[in-house]
JSON list of C-alpha atoms and ligand atoms in Angstrom, two decimals:
[
{"chain": "F", "resi": 11, "resn": "MET", "atom": "CA", "xyz": [277.66, 26.99, 38.45]},
{"chain": "F", "resi": 12, "resn": "ASP", "atom": "CA", "xyz": [279.60, 29.73, 36.93]},
{"chain": "F", "resi": 13, "resn": "ASP", "atom": "CA", "xyz": [279.89, 30.19, 33.11]},
{"chain": "F", "resi": 14, "resn": "ASP", "atom": "CA", "xyz": [283.40, 28.73, 32.94]},
{"chain": "F", "resi": 15, "resn": "ALA", "atom": "CA", "xyz": [282.01, 25.53, 34.51]},
{"chain": "F", "resi": 16, "resn": "HIS", "atom": "CA", "xyz": [279.01, 25.16, 32.19]},
{"chain": "F", "resi": 17, "resn": "ARG", "atom": "CA", "xyz": [281.38, 25.30, 29.33]},
{"chain": "F", "resi": 18, "resn": "ARG", "atom": "CA", "xyz": [283.47, 22.90, 30.74]},
{"chain": "F", "resi": 19, "resn": "HIS", "atom": "CA", "xyz": [280.64, 20.71, 31.73]},
{"chain": "F", "resi": 20, "resn": "ALA", "atom": "CA", "xyz": [279.09, 20.74, 28.17]},
{"chain": "F", "resi": 21, "resn": "GLU", "atom": "CA", "xyz": [282.61, 19.71, 26.51]},
{"chain": "F", "resi": 22, "resn": "LEU", "atom": "CA", "xyz": [282.93, 16.29, 28.81]},
{"chain": "F", "resi": 23, "resn": "GLY", "atom": "CA", "xyz": [281.82, 13.18, 27.56]},
{"chain": "F", "resi": 24, "resn": "PHE", "atom": "CA", "xyz": [279.96, 10.50, 29.02]},
{"chain": "F", "resi": 25, "resn": "ASP", "atom": "CA", "xyz": [282.39, 8.23, 30.25]},
{"chain": "F", "resi": 26, "resn": "GLU", "atom": "CA", "xyz": [283.57, 7.27, 33.82]},
{"chain": "F", "resi": 27, "resn": "ALA", "atom": "CA", "xyz": [286.42, 10.15, 33.91]},
{"chain": "F", "resi": 28, "resn": "SER", "atom": "CA", "xyz": [284.09, 12.45, 32.26]},
{"chain": "F", "resi": 29, "resn": "TRP", "atom": "CA", "xyz": [280.82, 12.28, 34.66]},
{"chain": "F", "resi": 30, "resn": "GLU", "atom": "CA", "xyz": [283.50, 12.21, 37.62]},
{"chain": "F", "resi": 31, "resn": "GLU", "atom": "CA", "xyz": [284.97, 15.61, 36.39]},
{"chain": "F", "resi": 32, "resn": "ARG", "atom": "CA", "xyz": [281.49, 16.92, 35.94]},
{"chain": "F", "resi": 33, "resn": "TYR", "atom": "CA", "xyz": [280.78, 16.27, 39.41]},
{"chain": "F", "resi": 34, "resn": "ARG", "atom": "CA", "xyz": [283.94, 17.25, 40.82]},
{"chain": "F", "resi": 35, "resn": "ILE", "atom": "CA", "xyz": [283.92, 20.95, 38.92]},
{"chain": "F", "resi": 36, "resn": "ALA", "atom": "CA", "xyz": [280.62, 21.77, 40.54]},
{"chain": "F", "resi": 37, "resn": "PRO", "atom": "CA", "xyz": [279.45, 21.59, 43.93]},
{"chain": "F", "resi": 38, "resn": "ALA", "atom": "CA", "xyz": [276.60, 20.11, 43.33]},
{"chain": "F", "resi": 39, "resn": "LEU", "atom": "CA", "xyz": [274.97, 18.96, 39.57]},
{"chain": "F", "resi": 40, "resn": "TRP", "atom": "CA", "xyz": [271.12, 18.08, 40.64]},
{"chain": "F", "resi": 41, "resn": "SER", "atom": "CA", "xyz": [268.37, 19.72, 42.90]},
{"chain": "F", "resi": 42, "resn": "GLY", "atom": "CA", "xyz": [268.55, 17.00, 45.75]},
{"chain": "F", "resi": 43, "resn": "ARG", "atom": "CA", "xyz": [265.12, 16.58, 45.31]},
{"chain": "F", "resi": 44, "resn": "ALA", "atom": "CA", "xyz": [263.62, 13.85, 44.02]},
{"chain": "F", "resi": 45, "resn": "ASN", "atom": "CA", "xyz": [262.82, 13.50, 40.27]},
{"chain": "F", "resi": 46, "resn": "PRO", "atom": "CA", "xyz": [259.04, 14.20, 39.41]},
{"chain": "F", "resi": 47, "resn": "GLN", "atom": "CA", "xyz": [258.28, 11.31, 37.37]},
{"chain": "F", "resi": 48, "resn": "LEU", "atom": "CA", "xyz": [259.58, 9.05, 40.50]},
{"chain": "F", "resi": 49, "resn": "VAL", "atom": "CA", "xyz": [257.32, 10.74, 42.63]},
{"chain": "F", "resi": 50, "resn": "THR", "atom": "CA", "xyz": [254.30, 10.32, 40.40]},
{"chain": "F", "resi": 51, "resn": "GLU", "atom": "CA", "xyz": [255.03, 6.91, 39.73]},
{"chain": "F", "resi": 52, "resn": "ALA", "atom": "CA", "xyz": [256.32, 5.23, 42.91]},
{"chain": "F", "resi": 53, "resn": "ALA", "atom": "CA", "xyz": [254.27, 7.37, 45.44]},
{"chain": "F", "resi": 54, "resn": "ASP", "atom": "CA", "xyz": [251.38, 5.08, 45.91]},
{"chain": "F", "resi": 55, "resn": "LEU", "atom": "CA", "xyz": [253.99, 1.83, 45.51]},
{"chain": "F", "resi": 56, "resn": "PRO", "atom": "CA", "xyz": [254.30, -0.33, 48.67]},
{"chain": "F", "resi": 57, "resn": "PRO", "atom": "CA", "xyz": [257.97, 0.19, 49.76]},
{"chain": "F", "resi": 58, "resn": "GLY", "atom": "CA", "xyz": [260.19, -3.04, 49.32]},
{"chain": "F", "resi": 59, "resn": "ARG", "atom": "CA", "xyz": [263.43, -3.06, 47.90]},
{"chain": "F", "resi": 60, "resn": "ALA", "atom": "CA", "xyz": [264.61, -0.48, 45.16]},
{"chain": "F", "resi": 61, "resn": "LEU", "atom": "CA", "xyz": [267.57, -0.20, 42.71]},
{"chain": "F", "resi": 62, "resn": "ASP", "atom": "CA", "xyz": [268.37, 3.09, 41.47]},
{"chain": "F", "resi": 63, "resn": "ALA", "atom": "CA", "xyz": [270.53, 2.77, 38.25]},
{"chain": "F", "resi": 64, "resn": "GLY", "atom": "CA", "xyz": [272.63, 6.19, 37.87]},
{"chain": "F", "resi": 65, "resn": "SER", "atom": "CA", "xyz": [271.47, 7.22, 41.32]},
{"chain": "F", "resi": 66, "resn": "GLY", "atom": "CA", "xyz": [273.77, 10.86, 40.81]},
{"chain": "F", "resi": 67, "resn": "GLU", "atom": "CA", "xyz": [273.69, 12.94, 43.86]},
{"chain": "F", "resi": 68, "resn": "GLY", "atom": "CA", "xyz": [271.18, 10.63, 45.46]},
{"chain": "F", "resi": 69, "resn": "GLY", "atom": "CA", "xyz": [267.93, 12.62, 45.84]},
{"chain": "F", "resi": 70, "resn": "ASP", "atom": "CA", "xyz": [265.76, 9.84, 44.49]},
{"chain": "F", "resi": 71, "resn": "ALA", "atom": "CA", "xyz": [267.53, 7.29, 46.85]},
{"chain": "F", "resi": 72, "resn": "LEU", "atom": "CA", "xyz": [267.18, 9.24, 49.96]},
{"chain": "F", "resi": 73, "resn": "TRP", "atom": "CA", "xyz": [263.36, 10.01, 48.88]},
{"chain": "F", "resi": 74, "resn": "LEU", "atom": "CA", "xyz": [262.64, 6.43, 48.37]},
{"chain": "F", "resi": 75, "resn": "ALA", "atom": "CA", "xyz": [264.34, 5.41, 51.23]},
{"chain": "F", "resi": 76, "resn": "GLY", "atom": "CA", "xyz": [262.51, 8.11, 53.53]},
{"chain": "F", "resi": 77, "resn": "ARG", "atom": "CA", "xyz": [259.29, 6.37, 52.59]},
{"chain": "F", "resi": 78, "resn": "GLY", "atom": "CA", "xyz": [260.51, 2.50, 53.91]},
{"chain": "F", "resi": 79, "resn": "TRP", "atom": "CA", "xyz": [262.28, 1.43, 50.81]},
{"chain": "F", "resi": 80, "resn": "GLN", "atom": "CA", "xyz": [265.32, -0.45, 51.12]},
{"chain": "F", "resi": 81, "resn": "VAL", "atom": "CA", "xyz": [267.49, 1.37, 48.53]},
{"chain": "F", "resi": 82, "resn": "THR", "atom": "CA", "xyz": [270.62, -0.16, 46.41]},
{"chain": "F", "resi": 83, "resn": "ALA", "atom": "CA", "xyz": [271.75, 3.42, 44.63]},
{"chain": "F", "resi": 84, "resn": "ALA", "atom": "CA", "xyz": [274.17, 2.55, 42.16]},
{"chain": "F", "resi": 85, "resn": "ASP", "atom": "CA", "xyz": [276.56, 5.13, 39.95]},
{"chain": "F", "resi": 86, "resn": "PHE", "atom": "CA", "xyz": [280.11, 4.84, 38.68]},
{"chain": "F", "resi": 87, "resn": "SER", "atom": "CA", "xyz": [280.74, 8.53, 40.09]},
{"chain": "F", "resi": 88, "resn": "THR", "atom": "CA", "xyz": [282.61, 8.33, 43.75]},
{"chain": "F", "resi": 89, "resn": "VAL", "atom": "CA", "xyz": [282.13, 11.99, 43.67]},
{"chain": "F", "resi": 90, "resn": "ALA", "atom": "CA", "xyz": [278.50, 12.00, 43.35]},
{"chain": "F", "resi": 91, "resn": "LEU", "atom": "CA", "xyz": [278.16, 8.60, 45.36]},
{"chain": "F", "resi": 92, "resn": "ALA", "atom": "CA", "xyz": [280.10, 10.41, 48.18]},
{"chain": "F", "resi": 93, "resn": "ARG", "atom": "CA", "xyz": [278.41, 13.63, 48.08]},
{"chain": "F", "resi": 94, "resn": "ALA", "atom": "CA", "xyz": [274.93, 11.55, 47.91]},
{"chain": "F", "resi": 95, "resn": "ALA", "atom": "CA", "xyz": [276.08, 9.43, 50.85]},
{"chain": "F", "resi": 96, "resn": "ALA", "atom": "CA", "xyz": [276.99, 13.06, 52.89]},
{"chain": "F", "resi": 97, "resn": "ALA", "atom": "CA", "xyz": [273.75, 14.55, 52.18]},
{"chain": "F", "resi": 98, "resn": "ALA", "atom": "CA", "xyz": [271.43, 11.54, 53.01]},
{"chain": "F", "resi": 99, "resn": "GLU", "atom": "CA", "xyz": [273.36, 11.35, 56.60]},
{"chain": "F", "resi": 100, "resn": "ARG", "atom": "CA", "xyz": [273.02, 14.96, 57.05]},
{"chain": "F", "resi": 101, "resn": "LEU", "atom": "CA", "xyz": [269.36, 15.55, 56.03]},
{"chain": "F", "resi": 102, "resn": "ASP", "atom": "CA", "xyz": [268.06, 12.16, 57.34]},
{"chain": "F", "resi": 103, "resn": "PRO", "atom": "CA", "xyz": [270.32, 9.84, 59.12]},
{"chain": "F", "resi": 104, "resn": "GLY", "atom": "CA", "xyz": [267.43, 7.25, 59.77]},
{"chain": "F", "resi": 105, "resn": "ALA", "atom": "CA", "xyz": [266.66, 7.31, 55.84]},
{"chain": "F", "resi": 106, "resn": "ALA", "atom": "CA", "xyz": [270.24, 6.74, 54.75]},
{"chain": "F", "resi": 107, "resn": "GLY", "atom": "CA", "xyz": [270.84, 3.82, 56.84]},
{"chain": "F", "resi": 108, "resn": "ARG", "atom": "CA", "xyz": [268.31, 2.03, 54.58]},
{"chain": "F", "resi": 109, "resn": "VAL", "atom": "CA", "xyz": [270.53, 2.81, 51.31]},
{"chain": "F", "resi": 110, "resn": "GLU", "atom": "CA", "xyz": [273.46, 1.12, 49.90]},
{"chain": "F", "resi": 111, "resn": "TRP", "atom": "CA", "xyz": [276.01, 3.28, 47.57]},
{"chain": "F", "resi": 112, "resn": "VAL", "atom": "CA", "xyz": [277.14, 1.15, 45.29]},
{"chain": "F", "resi": 113, "resn": "HIS", "atom": "CA", "xyz": [279.90, 2.10, 42.91]},
{"chain": "F", "resi": 114, "resn": "ALA", "atom": "CA", "xyz": [279.40, 0.10, 40.05]},
{"chain": "F", "resi": 115, "resn": "ASP", "atom": "CA", "xyz": [279.73, 0.79, 35.82]},
{"chain": "F", "resi": 116, "resn": "LEU", "atom": "CA", "xyz": [276.17, -0.15, 34.98]},
{"chain": "F", "resi": 117, "resn": "THR", "atom": "CA", "xyz": [277.25, -1.46, 31.56]},
{"chain": "F", "resi": 118, "resn": "ARG", "atom": "CA", "xyz": [279.50, -4.06, 33.39]},
{"chain": "F", "resi": 119, "resn": "TRP", "atom": "CA", "xyz": [277.87, -4.60, 36.49]},
{"chain": "F", "resi": 120, "resn": "THR", "atom": "CA", "xyz": [274.78, -7.17, 36.25]},
{"chain": "F", "resi": 121, "resn": "PRO", "atom": "CA", "xyz": [272.19, -6.57, 39.30]},
{"chain": "F", "resi": 122, "resn": "PRO", "atom": "CA", "xyz": [270.78, -9.52, 41.03]},
{"chain": "F", "resi": 123, "resn": "ALA", "atom": "CA", "xyz": [268.14, -10.74, 38.74]},
{"chain": "F", "resi": 124, "resn": "GLY", "atom": "CA", "xyz": [264.78, -10.46, 40.26]},
{"chain": "F", "resi": 125, "resn": "ALA", "atom": "CA", "xyz": [265.90, -8.72, 43.27]},
{"chain": "F", "resi": 126, "resn": "PHE", "atom": "CA", "xyz": [263.78, -5.48, 43.31]},
{"chain": "F", "resi": 127, "resn": "ASP", "atom": "CA", "xyz": [260.30, -4.57, 43.66]},
{"chain": "F", "resi": 128, "resn": "LEU", "atom": "CA", "xyz": [261.37, -1.14, 41.74]},
{"chain": "F", "resi": 129, "resn": "VAL", "atom": "CA", "xyz": [264.04, -0.45, 39.15]},
{"chain": "F", "resi": 130, "resn": "SER", "atom": "CA", "xyz": [264.41, 3.10, 38.57]},
{"chain": "F", "resi": 131, "resn": "ALA", "atom": "CA", "xyz": [266.74, 4.85, 36.18]},
{"chain": "F", "resi": 132, "resn": "GLN", "atom": "CA", "xyz": [265.92, 8.54, 35.68]},
{"chain": "F", "resi": 133, "resn": "TYR", "atom": "CA", "xyz": [267.69, 10.69, 32.89]},
{"chain": "F", "resi": 134, "resn": "PHE", "atom": "CA", "xyz": [270.19, 7.68, 33.02]},
{"chain": "F", "resi": 135, "resn": "HIS", "atom": "CA", "xyz": [271.33, 8.32, 29.25]},
{"chain": "F", "resi": 136, "resn": "LEU", "atom": "CA", "xyz": [273.74, 5.83, 27.82]},
{"chain": "F", "resi": 137, "resn": "PRO", "atom": "CA", "xyz": [275.67, 5.46, 24.50]},
{"chain": "F", "resi": 138, "resn": "ALA", "atom": "CA", "xyz": [273.15, 3.73, 21.94]},
{"chain": "F", "resi": 139, "resn": "ALA", "atom": "CA", "xyz": [275.11, 0.80, 21.66]},
{"chain": "F", "resi": 140, "resn": "ASP", "atom": "CA", "xyz": [275.06, 0.14, 25.61]},
{"chain": "F", "resi": 141, "resn": "ARG", "atom": "CA", "xyz": [271.41, 0.90, 26.05]},
{"chain": "F", "resi": 142, "resn": "ASP", "atom": "CA", "xyz": [269.43, -2.09, 25.40]},
{"chain": "F", "resi": 143, "resn": "PRO", "atom": "CA", "xyz": [271.70, -4.33, 27.12]},
{"chain": "F", "resi": 144, "resn": "VAL", "atom": "CA", "xyz": [272.00, -2.14, 30.02]},
{"chain": "F", "resi": 145, "resn": "PHE", "atom": "CA", "xyz": [268.17, -1.79, 30.42]},
{"chain": "F", "resi": 146, "resn": "ALA", "atom": "CA", "xyz": [268.11, -5.57, 29.48]},
{"chain": "F", "resi": 147, "resn": "ARG", "atom": "CA", "xyz": [269.90, -6.01, 32.99]},
{"chain": "F", "resi": 148, "resn": "LEU", "atom": "CA", "xyz": [267.55, -3.71, 34.81]},
{"chain": "F", "resi": 149, "resn": "ALA", "atom": "CA", "xyz": [264.54, -5.50, 33.66]},
{"chain": "F", "resi": 150, "resn": "ALA", "atom": "CA", "xyz": [265.86, -8.80, 34.50]},
{"chain": "F", "resi": 151, "resn": "ALA", "atom": "CA", "xyz": [266.55, -7.20, 38.18]},
{"chain": "F", "resi": 152, "resn": "VAL", "atom": "CA", "xyz": [262.63, -6.78, 38.88]},
{"chain": "F", "resi": 153, "resn": "ALA", "atom": "CA", "xyz": [260.93, -9.22, 40.99]},
{"chain": "F", "resi": 154, "resn": "PRO", "atom": "CA", "xyz": [257.48, -10.64, 39.79]},
{"chain": "F", "resi": 155, "resn": "GLY", "atom": "CA", "xyz": [254.95, -7.86, 40.54]},
{"chain": "F", "resi": 156, "resn": "GLY", "atom": "CA", "xyz": [257.46, -5.31, 40.63]},
{"chain": "F", "resi": 157, "resn": "SER", "atom": "CA", "xyz": [258.06, -2.11, 38.71]},
{"chain": "F", "resi": 158, "resn": "LEU", "atom": "CA", "xyz": [260.61, -1.26, 35.80]},
{"chain": "F", "resi": 159, "resn": "LEU", "atom": "CA", "xyz": [260.49, 3.09, 35.73]},
{"chain": "F", "resi": 160, "resn": "VAL", "atom": "CA", "xyz": [262.62, 4.36, 33.00]},
{"chain": "F", "resi": 161, "resn": "VAL", "atom": "CA", "xyz": [262.61, 7.89, 32.81]},
{"chain": "F", "resi": 162, "resn": "GLY", "atom": "CA", "xyz": [264.48, 10.23, 29.93]},
{"chain": "F", "resi": 163, "resn": "HIS", "atom": "CA", "xyz": [264.84, 13.55, 28.81]},
{"chain": "F", "resi": 164, "resn": "VAL", "atom": "CA", "xyz": [263.17, 14.44, 25.79]},
{"chain": "F", "resi": 165, "resn": "ALA", "atom": "CA", "xyz": [265.72, 16.43, 23.63]},
{"chain": "F", "resi": 166, "resn": "SER", "atom": "CA", "xyz": [265.39, 20.32, 24.17]},
{"chain": "F", "resi": 167, "resn": "GLU", "atom": "CA", "xyz": [267.04, 23.63, 24.42]},
{"chain": "F", "resi": 168, "resn": "LEU", "atom": "CA", "xyz": [268.88, 22.10, 27.52]},
{"chain": "F", "resi": 169, "resn": "HIS", "atom": "CA", "xyz": [270.46, 19.21, 25.76]},
{"chain": "F", "resi": 170, "resn": "THR", "atom": "CA", "xyz": [272.76, 19.74, 22.75]},
{"chain": "F", "resi": 171, "resn": "GLY", "atom": "CA", "xyz": [275.67, 17.46, 21.42]},
{"chain": "F", "resi": 172, "resn": "MET", "atom": "CA", "xyz": [274.32, 14.04, 22.51]},
{"chain": "F", "resi": 173, "resn": "PRO", "atom": "CA", "xyz": [271.57, 12.97, 20.02]},
{"chain": "F", "resi": 174, "resn": "GLU", "atom": "CA", "xyz": [272.62, 9.33, 20.01]},
{"chain": "F", "resi": 175, "resn": "MET", "atom": "CA", "xyz": [271.98, 8.94, 23.52]},
{"chain": "F", "resi": 176, "resn": "PHE", "atom": "CA", "xyz": [268.16, 9.89, 23.56]},
{"chain": "F", "resi": 177, "resn": "PHE", "atom": "CA", "xyz": [265.51, 7.17, 23.63]},
{"chain": "F", "resi": 178, "resn": "THR", "atom": "CA", "xyz": [261.99, 7.20, 23.92]},
{"chain": "F", "resi": 179, "resn": "ALA", "atom": "CA", "xyz": [259.66, 5.14, 26.14]},
{"chain": "F", "resi": 180, "resn": "GLN", "atom": "CA", "xyz": [258.28, 3.41, 23.15]},
{"chain": "F", "resi": 181, "resn": "GLN", "atom": "CA", "xyz": [261.82, 2.15, 22.51]},
{"chain": "F", "resi": 182, "resn": "VAL", "atom": "CA", "xyz": [262.04, 0.83, 25.82]},
{"chain": "F", "resi": 183, "resn": "ALA", "atom": "CA", "xyz": [258.94, -0.70, 26.16]},
{"chain": "F", "resi": 184, "resn": "ALA", "atom": "CA", "xyz": [259.43, -2.10, 22.40]},
{"chain": "F", "resi": 185, "resn": "THR", "atom": "CA", "xyz": [262.47, -4.30, 24.48]},
{"chain": "F", "resi": 186, "resn": "LEU", "atom": "CA", "xyz": [260.01, -5.95, 26.94]},
{"chain": "F", "resi": 187, "resn": "ASP", "atom": "CA", "xyz": [258.66, -9.38, 26.26]},
{"chain": "F", "resi": 188, "resn": "PRO", "atom": "CA", "xyz": [255.03, -8.93, 26.00]},
{"chain": "F", "resi": 189, "resn": "GLY", "atom": "CA", "xyz": [254.47, -12.28, 27.58]},
{"chain": "F", "resi": 190, "resn": "VAL", "atom": "CA", "xyz": [256.25, -11.04, 30.88]},
{"chain": "F", "resi": 191, "resn": "TRP", "atom": "CA", "xyz": [255.43, -7.35, 30.95]},
{"chain": "F", "resi": 192, "resn": "ASP", "atom": "CA", "xyz": [252.39, -4.91, 31.23]},
{"chain": "F", "resi": 193, "resn": "VAL", "atom": "CA", "xyz": [253.29, -1.48, 30.29]},
{"chain": "F", "resi": 194, "resn": "VAL", "atom": "CA", "xyz": [251.22, 0.86, 32.21]},
{"chain": "F", "resi": 195, "resn": "VAL", "atom": "CA", "xyz": [252.59, 4.26, 31.25]},
{"chain": "F", "resi": 196, "resn": "CYS", "atom": "CA", "xyz": [254.44, 4.65, 28.04]},
{"chain": "F", "resi": 197, "resn": "GLU", "atom": "CA", "xyz": [254.17, 8.55, 26.84]},
{"chain": "F", "resi": 198, "resn": "ASP", "atom": "CA", "xyz": [255.93, 12.07, 27.21]},
{"chain": "F", "resi": 199, "resn": "ARG", "atom": "CA", "xyz": [255.18, 14.38, 29.63]},
{"chain": "F", "resi": 200, "resn": "ALA", "atom": "CA", "xyz": [255.81, 18.10, 29.57]},
{"chain": "F", "resi": 201, "resn": "ARG", "atom": "CA", "xyz": [257.08, 20.31, 32.52]},
{"chain": "F", "resi": 202, "resn": "THR", "atom": "CA", "xyz": [259.27, 23.30, 33.03]},
{"chain": "F", "resi": 203, "resn": "ALA", "atom": "CA", "xyz": [262.94, 22.79, 34.29]},
{"chain": "F", "resi": 204, "resn": "SER", "atom": "CA", "xyz": [265.44, 25.95, 35.46]},
{"chain": "F", "resi": 205, "resn": "GLY", "atom": "CA", "xyz": [267.82, 26.42, 32.69]},
{"chain": "F", "resi": 206, "resn": "PRO", "atom": "CA", "xyz": [271.76, 27.31, 32.96]},
{"chain": "F", "resi": 207, "resn": "ALA", "atom": "CA", "xyz": [270.95, 31.40, 33.21]},
{"chain": "F", "resi": 208, "resn": "GLY", "atom": "CA", "xyz": [268.03, 30.42, 35.95]},
{"chain": "F", "resi": 209, "resn": "HIS", "atom": "CA", "xyz": [265.25, 31.01, 33.56]},
{"chain": "F", "resi": 210, "resn": "GLU", "atom": "CA", "xyz": [262.42, 28.21, 33.33]},
{"chain": "F", "resi": 211, "resn": "LEU", "atom": "CA", "xyz": [262.36, 26.11, 30.21]},
{"chain": "F", "resi": 212, "resn": "PRO", "atom": "CA", "xyz": [259.83, 24.40, 28.96]},
{"chain": "F", "resi": 213, "resn": "VAL", "atom": "CA", "xyz": [260.94, 20.83, 28.86]},
{"chain": "F", "resi": 214, "resn": "ALA", "atom": "CA", "xyz": [259.37, 16.99, 28.52]},
{"chain": "F", "resi": 215, "resn": "ASP", "atom": "CA", "xyz": [260.44, 13.67, 29.94]},
{"chain": "F", "resi": 216, "resn": "THR", "atom": "CA", "xyz": [259.56, 10.39, 28.27]},
{"chain": "F", "resi": 217, "resn": "VAL", "atom": "CA", "xyz": [258.48, 8.06, 30.72]},
{"chain": "F", "resi": 218, "resn": "LEU", "atom": "CA", "xyz": [258.02, 4.16, 30.79]},
{"chain": "F", "resi": 219, "resn": "ARG", "atom": "CA", "xyz": [256.64, 2.11, 33.39]},
{"chain": "F", "resi": 220, "resn": "ALA", "atom": "CA", "xyz": [255.93, -1.46, 33.31]},
{"chain": "F", "resi": 221, "resn": "VAL", "atom": "CA", "xyz": [255.13, -4.08, 35.82]},
{"chain": "F", "resi": 222, "resn": "ARG", "atom": "CA", "xyz": [256.50, -7.72, 35.87]},
{"chain": "F", "resi": 223, "resn": "ARG", "atom": "CA", "xyz": [253.70, -10.12, 35.73]},
{"chain": "F", "resi": 224, "resn": "ARG", "atom": "CA", "xyz": [256.12, -13.28, 36.31]},
{"chain": "C", "resi": 329, "resn": "LIG", "atom": "C1", "xyz": [271.94, 12.79, 34.20]},
{"chain": "C", "resi": 329, "resn": "LIG", "atom": "S1", "xyz": [272.50, 12.08, 35.83]},
{"chain": "C", "resi": 329, "resn": "LIG", "atom": "C2", "xyz": [271.20, 11.62, 36.63]},
{"chain": "C", "resi": 329, "resn": "LIG", "atom": "C3", "xyz": [271.25, 11.37, 38.14]},
{"chain": "C", "resi": 329, "resn": "LIG", "atom": "C4", "xyz": [269.96, 10.49, 39.08]},
{"chain": "C", "resi": 329, "resn": "LIG", "atom": "N1", "xyz": [269.42, 9.81, 38.05]},
{"chain": "C", "resi": 329, "resn": "LIG", "atom": "C5", "xyz": [269.22, 12.24, 39.06]},
{"chain": "C", "resi": 329, "resn": "LIG", "atom": "O1", "xyz": [267.99, 12.07, 37.76]},
{"chain": "C", "resi": 329, "resn": "LIG", "atom": "O2", "xyz": [269.20, 13.09, 39.30]},
{"chain": "C", "resi": 329, "resn": "LIG", "atom": "C6", "xyz": [273.27, 10.52, 35.09]},
{"chain": "C", "resi": 329, "resn": "LIG", "atom": "C7", "xyz": [274.11, 9.59, 36.00]},
{"chain": "C", "resi": 329, "resn": "LIG", "atom": "O3", "xyz": [274.36, 8.37, 35.84]},
{"chain": "C", "resi": 329, "resn": "LIG", "atom": "C8", "xyz": [275.58, 8.09, 36.22]},
{"chain": "C", "resi": 329, "resn": "LIG", "atom": "N2", "xyz": [276.20, 6.81, 35.21]},
{"chain": "C", "resi": 329, "resn": "LIG", "atom": "C9", "xyz": [276.48, 7.53, 33.71]},
{"chain": "C", "resi": 329, "resn": "LIG", "atom": "N3", "xyz": [276.58, 6.36, 33.01]},
{"chain": "C", "resi": 329, "resn": "LIG", "atom": "C10", "xyz": [276.89, 5.08, 34.06]},
{"chain": "C", "resi": 329, "resn": "LIG", "atom": "C11", "xyz": [277.39, 3.71, 34.22]},
{"chain": "C", "resi": 329, "resn": "LIG", "atom": "N4", "xyz": [277.97, 3.37, 32.85]},
{"chain": "C", "resi": 329, "resn": "LIG", "atom": "N5", "xyz": [277.82, 3.39, 35.22]},
{"chain": "C", "resi": 329, "resn": "LIG", "atom": "C12", "xyz": [277.00, 3.65, 36.16]},
{"chain": "C", "resi": 329, "resn": "LIG", "atom": "N6", "xyz": [276.63, 5.23, 36.20]},
{"chain": "C", "resi": 329, "resn": "LIG", "atom": "C13", "xyz": [276.63, 5.69, 35.21]},
{"chain": "C", "resi": 329, "resn": "LIG", "atom": "C14", "xyz": [276.67, 9.31, 35.90]},
{"chain": "C", "resi": 329, "resn": "LIG", "atom": "O4", "xyz": [277.60, 9.44, 36.86]},
{"chain": "C", "resi": 329, "resn": "LIG", "atom": "C15", "xyz": [274.97, 10.25, 36.47]},
{"chain": "C", "resi": 329, "resn": "LIG", "atom": "O5", "xyz": [275.33, 10.05, 38.07]}
]
């Protein structure tokens, strides 16, 4: 992205039109690779049905499908979904056939209850008022024995101007009924990321993985 696109990107909000514009003004927003915490947490899970909430350009969905998962990838950006579907067809047509790309606003859409062996939300930062109800619907979509994986950014130099959109793994864990869920990961993990100028920056992810008992 050039400097103008970066400035424009930073000025945009987080509603559907803003995300659409954010994707439209850049040829690619994300690396296309699977997110590191998804790889860490899901690499050893037996493939089943997965929901990727806020699937963006589809790197996670395609990675899961490449490992045999049947994936529902949901996002409200039509640009991102089209880009993801095209990339999937180009990179791995076999796996692409295991992904259903769904245009949905997750503040309104209720995924089918108990239908997924993995529900993953990677850097799916919502306005604070939407977060608990949306995450509750995502949790309800997990099948017995399945995993809920919620990964967020811990605020850093890369993320300014949206403090109310951050959450911690502990906050998400506190919303889960302990009679239903085993929280198996609830922590922050440090890593490095490429900053806008291409230099490496220390960042951290907040990671919640919980397994539904019943
Ligand atoms: C930070 S991006 C993360 C994309 C992807 N998970 C990744 O890690 O590469 C957040 C994504 O959530 C989507 N999103 C944000 N709010 C949404 C909503 N209410 N319903 C559906 N998608 C939403 C955006 O369009 C964007 O693709």
